[in-house]
mmCIF file of C-alpha atoms in Angstrom:
data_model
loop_
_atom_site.group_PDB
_atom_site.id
_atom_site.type_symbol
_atom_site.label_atom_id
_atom_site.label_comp_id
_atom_site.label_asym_id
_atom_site.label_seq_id
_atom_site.Cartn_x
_atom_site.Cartn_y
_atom_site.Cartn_z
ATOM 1 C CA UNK A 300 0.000 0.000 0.000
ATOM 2 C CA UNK A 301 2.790 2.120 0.894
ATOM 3 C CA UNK A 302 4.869 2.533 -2.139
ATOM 4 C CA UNK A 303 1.538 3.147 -4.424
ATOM 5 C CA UNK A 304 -0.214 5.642 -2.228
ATOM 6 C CA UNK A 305 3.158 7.569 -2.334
ATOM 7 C CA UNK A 306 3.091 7.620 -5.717
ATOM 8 C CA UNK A 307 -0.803 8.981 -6.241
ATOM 9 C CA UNK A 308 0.559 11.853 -3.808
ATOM 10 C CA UNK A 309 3.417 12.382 -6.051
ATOM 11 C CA UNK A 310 1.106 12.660 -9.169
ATOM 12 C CA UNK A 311 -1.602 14.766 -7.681
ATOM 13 C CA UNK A 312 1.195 17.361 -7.154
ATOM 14 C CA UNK A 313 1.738 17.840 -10.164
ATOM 15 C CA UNK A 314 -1.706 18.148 -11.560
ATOM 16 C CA UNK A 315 -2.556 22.015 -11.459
ATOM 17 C CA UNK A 316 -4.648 24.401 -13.279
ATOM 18 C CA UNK A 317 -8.293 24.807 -13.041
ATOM 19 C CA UNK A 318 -11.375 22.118 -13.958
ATOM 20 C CA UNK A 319 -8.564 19.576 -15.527
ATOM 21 C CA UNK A 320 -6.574 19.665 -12.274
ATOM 22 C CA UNK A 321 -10.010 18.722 -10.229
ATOM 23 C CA UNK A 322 -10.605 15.903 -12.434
ATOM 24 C CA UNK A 323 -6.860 14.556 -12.085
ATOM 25 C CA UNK A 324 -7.166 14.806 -8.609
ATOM 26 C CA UNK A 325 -10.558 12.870 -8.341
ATOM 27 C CA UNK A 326 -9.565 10.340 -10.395
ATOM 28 C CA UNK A 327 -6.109 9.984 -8.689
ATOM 29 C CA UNK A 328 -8.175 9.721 -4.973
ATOM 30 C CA UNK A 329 -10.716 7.041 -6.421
ATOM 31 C CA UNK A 330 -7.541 5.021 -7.532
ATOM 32 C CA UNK A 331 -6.044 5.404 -4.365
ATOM 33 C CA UNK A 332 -9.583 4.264 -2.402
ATOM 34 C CA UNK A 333 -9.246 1.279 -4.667
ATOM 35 C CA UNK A 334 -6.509 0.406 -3.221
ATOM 36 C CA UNK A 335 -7.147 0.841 0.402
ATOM 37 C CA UNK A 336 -10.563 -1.049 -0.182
ATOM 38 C CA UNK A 337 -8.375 -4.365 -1.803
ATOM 39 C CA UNK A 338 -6.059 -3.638 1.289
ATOM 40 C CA UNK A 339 -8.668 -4.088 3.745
ATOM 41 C CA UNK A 340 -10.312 -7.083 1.751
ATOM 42 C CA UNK A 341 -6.664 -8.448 2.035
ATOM 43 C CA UNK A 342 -6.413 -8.709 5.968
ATOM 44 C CA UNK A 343 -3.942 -5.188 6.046
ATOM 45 C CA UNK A 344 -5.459 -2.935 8.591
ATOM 46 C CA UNK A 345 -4.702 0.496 8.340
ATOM 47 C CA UNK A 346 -3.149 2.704 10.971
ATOM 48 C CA UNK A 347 -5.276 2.680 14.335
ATOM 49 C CA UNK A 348 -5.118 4.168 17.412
ATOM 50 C CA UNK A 349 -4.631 2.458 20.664
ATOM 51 C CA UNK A 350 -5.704 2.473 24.525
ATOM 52 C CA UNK A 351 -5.163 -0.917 25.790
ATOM 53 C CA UNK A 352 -2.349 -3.407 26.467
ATOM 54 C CA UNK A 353 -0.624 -5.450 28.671
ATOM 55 C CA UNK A 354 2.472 -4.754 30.819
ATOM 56 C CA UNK A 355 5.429 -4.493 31.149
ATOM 57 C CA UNK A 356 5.878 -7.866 31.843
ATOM 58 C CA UNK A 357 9.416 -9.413 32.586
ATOM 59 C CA UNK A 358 10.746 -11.826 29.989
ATOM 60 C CA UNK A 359 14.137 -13.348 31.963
ATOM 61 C CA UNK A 360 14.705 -17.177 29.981
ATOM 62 C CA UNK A 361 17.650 -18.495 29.852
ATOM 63 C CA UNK A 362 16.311 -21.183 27.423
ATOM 64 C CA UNK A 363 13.868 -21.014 24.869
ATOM 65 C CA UNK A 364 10.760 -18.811 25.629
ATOM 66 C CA UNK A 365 7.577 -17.288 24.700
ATOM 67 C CA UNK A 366 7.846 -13.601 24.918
ATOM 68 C CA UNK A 367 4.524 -12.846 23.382
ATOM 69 C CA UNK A 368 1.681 -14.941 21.938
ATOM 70 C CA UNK A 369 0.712 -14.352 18.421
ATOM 71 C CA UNK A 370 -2.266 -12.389 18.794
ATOM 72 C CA UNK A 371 -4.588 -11.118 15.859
ATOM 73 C CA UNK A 372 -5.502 -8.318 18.258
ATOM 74 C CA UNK A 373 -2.367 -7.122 19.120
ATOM 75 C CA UNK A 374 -1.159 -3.673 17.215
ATOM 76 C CA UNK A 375 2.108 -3.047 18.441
ATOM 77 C CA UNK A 376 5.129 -4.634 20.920
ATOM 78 C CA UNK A 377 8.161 -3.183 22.814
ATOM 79 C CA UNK A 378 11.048 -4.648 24.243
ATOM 80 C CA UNK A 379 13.514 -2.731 26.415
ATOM 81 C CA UNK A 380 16.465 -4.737 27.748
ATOM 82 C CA UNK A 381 16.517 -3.938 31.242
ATOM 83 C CA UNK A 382 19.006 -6.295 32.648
ATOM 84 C CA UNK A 383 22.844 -7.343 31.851
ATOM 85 C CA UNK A 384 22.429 -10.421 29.580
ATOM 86 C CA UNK A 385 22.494 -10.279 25.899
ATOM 87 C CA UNK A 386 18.360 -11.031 23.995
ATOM 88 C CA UNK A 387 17.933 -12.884 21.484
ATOM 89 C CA UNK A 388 14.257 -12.114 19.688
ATOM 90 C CA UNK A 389 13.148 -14.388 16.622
ATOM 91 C CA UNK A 390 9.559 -13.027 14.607
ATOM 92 C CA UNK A 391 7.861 -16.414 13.937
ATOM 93 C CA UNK A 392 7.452 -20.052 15.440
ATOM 94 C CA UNK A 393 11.548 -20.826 14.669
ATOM 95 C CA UNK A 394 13.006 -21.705 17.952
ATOM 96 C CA UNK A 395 15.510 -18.876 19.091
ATOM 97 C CA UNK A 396 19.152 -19.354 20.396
ATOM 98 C CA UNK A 397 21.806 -17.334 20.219
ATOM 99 C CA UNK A 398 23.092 -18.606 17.017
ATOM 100 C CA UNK A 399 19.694 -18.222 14.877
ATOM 101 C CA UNK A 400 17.538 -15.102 15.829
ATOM 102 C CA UNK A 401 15.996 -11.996 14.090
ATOM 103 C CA UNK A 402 16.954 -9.246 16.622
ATOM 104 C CA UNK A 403 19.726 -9.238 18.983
ATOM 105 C CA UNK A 404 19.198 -6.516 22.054
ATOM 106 C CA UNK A 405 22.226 -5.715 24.280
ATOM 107 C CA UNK A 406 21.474 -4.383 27.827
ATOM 108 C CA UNK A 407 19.793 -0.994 27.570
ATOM 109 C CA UNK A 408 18.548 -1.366 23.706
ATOM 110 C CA UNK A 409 15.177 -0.812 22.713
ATOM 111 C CA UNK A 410 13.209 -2.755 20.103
ATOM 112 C CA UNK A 411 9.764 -2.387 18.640
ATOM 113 C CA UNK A 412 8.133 -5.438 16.698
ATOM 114 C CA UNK A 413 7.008 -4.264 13.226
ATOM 115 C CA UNK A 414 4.101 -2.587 12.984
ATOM 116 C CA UNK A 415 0.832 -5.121 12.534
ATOM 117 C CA UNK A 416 3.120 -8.245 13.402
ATOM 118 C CA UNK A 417 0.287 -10.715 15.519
ATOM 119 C CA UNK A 418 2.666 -13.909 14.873
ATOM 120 C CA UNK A 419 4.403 -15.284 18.290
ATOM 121 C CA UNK A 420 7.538 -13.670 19.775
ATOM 122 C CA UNK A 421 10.004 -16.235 21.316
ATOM 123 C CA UNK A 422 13.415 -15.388 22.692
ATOM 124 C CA UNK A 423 16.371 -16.233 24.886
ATOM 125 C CA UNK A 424 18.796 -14.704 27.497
ATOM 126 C CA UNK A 425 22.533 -15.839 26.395
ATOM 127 C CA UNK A 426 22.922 -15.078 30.403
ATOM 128 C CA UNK A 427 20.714 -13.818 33.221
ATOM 129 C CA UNK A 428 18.878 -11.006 32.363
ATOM 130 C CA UNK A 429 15.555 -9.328 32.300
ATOM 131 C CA UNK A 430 13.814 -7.349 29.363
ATOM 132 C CA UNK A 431 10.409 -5.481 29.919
ATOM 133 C CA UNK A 432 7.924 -6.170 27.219
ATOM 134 C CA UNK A 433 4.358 -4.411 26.523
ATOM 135 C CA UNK A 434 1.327 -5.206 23.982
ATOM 136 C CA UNK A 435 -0.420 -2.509 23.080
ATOM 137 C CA UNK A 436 -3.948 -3.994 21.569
#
């Protein structure tokens, strides 16, 4: 959605001048509400607000763990390394260790899961440590 509503923006700047200009412009929003319509049949939400969630909760596993459930009704997720150990965050059900991970988060790094990512977050301390995460729903 991203890439093509960028580029109806970039066209509808350069439309100008008069009755034509209107017309451009109308026909360049109805293209555009096309595509947020086939979006939205497609399962892509767009932006929404949000006053709920859970935590912080501690995550502190030395092995394999769940740090957050997938959850269809989850919008966003922050992680904040709060302890000494070294996190190790893998996006999807692959089992996480130190040697196969998406995100690694030294003490006092900050990470927030991609924006409309509902799949399960699993991780693992390479020592003792503690990381605060939150769901915001």
């Amino acid at each position: 959605m991203g890439w093509q509503t960028n580029r109806i923006l970039e066209t509808i700047g350069t439309a100008t001048g008069g009755t034509q200009s209107i017309n451009y412009n109308l026909e360049a929003i109805e293209a555009l509400m096309v595509t947020l319509q086939a979006d939205v049949a497609d399962g892509i939400r767009p932006p929404n607000s949000t006053t709920g969630g859970t935590g912080p909760t501690d995550f502190t596993s030395t092995s394999y763990g769940t740090i957050a459930t997938a959850s269809t009704g989850r919008l966003g997720c922050t992680i904040f390394n709060s302890g000494p150990g070294t996190l190790h965050v893998t996006l999807g059900t692959a089992t996480t260790s130190t040697s196969a991970f998406s995100v690694r988060l030294s003490s006092g790094d900050y990470y927030e899961v991609p924006f409309n990512y509902t799949g399960l977050i699993g991780g693992i301390f390479a020592t003792a440590g503690t990381a605060e995460v939150t769901q915001l729903s």
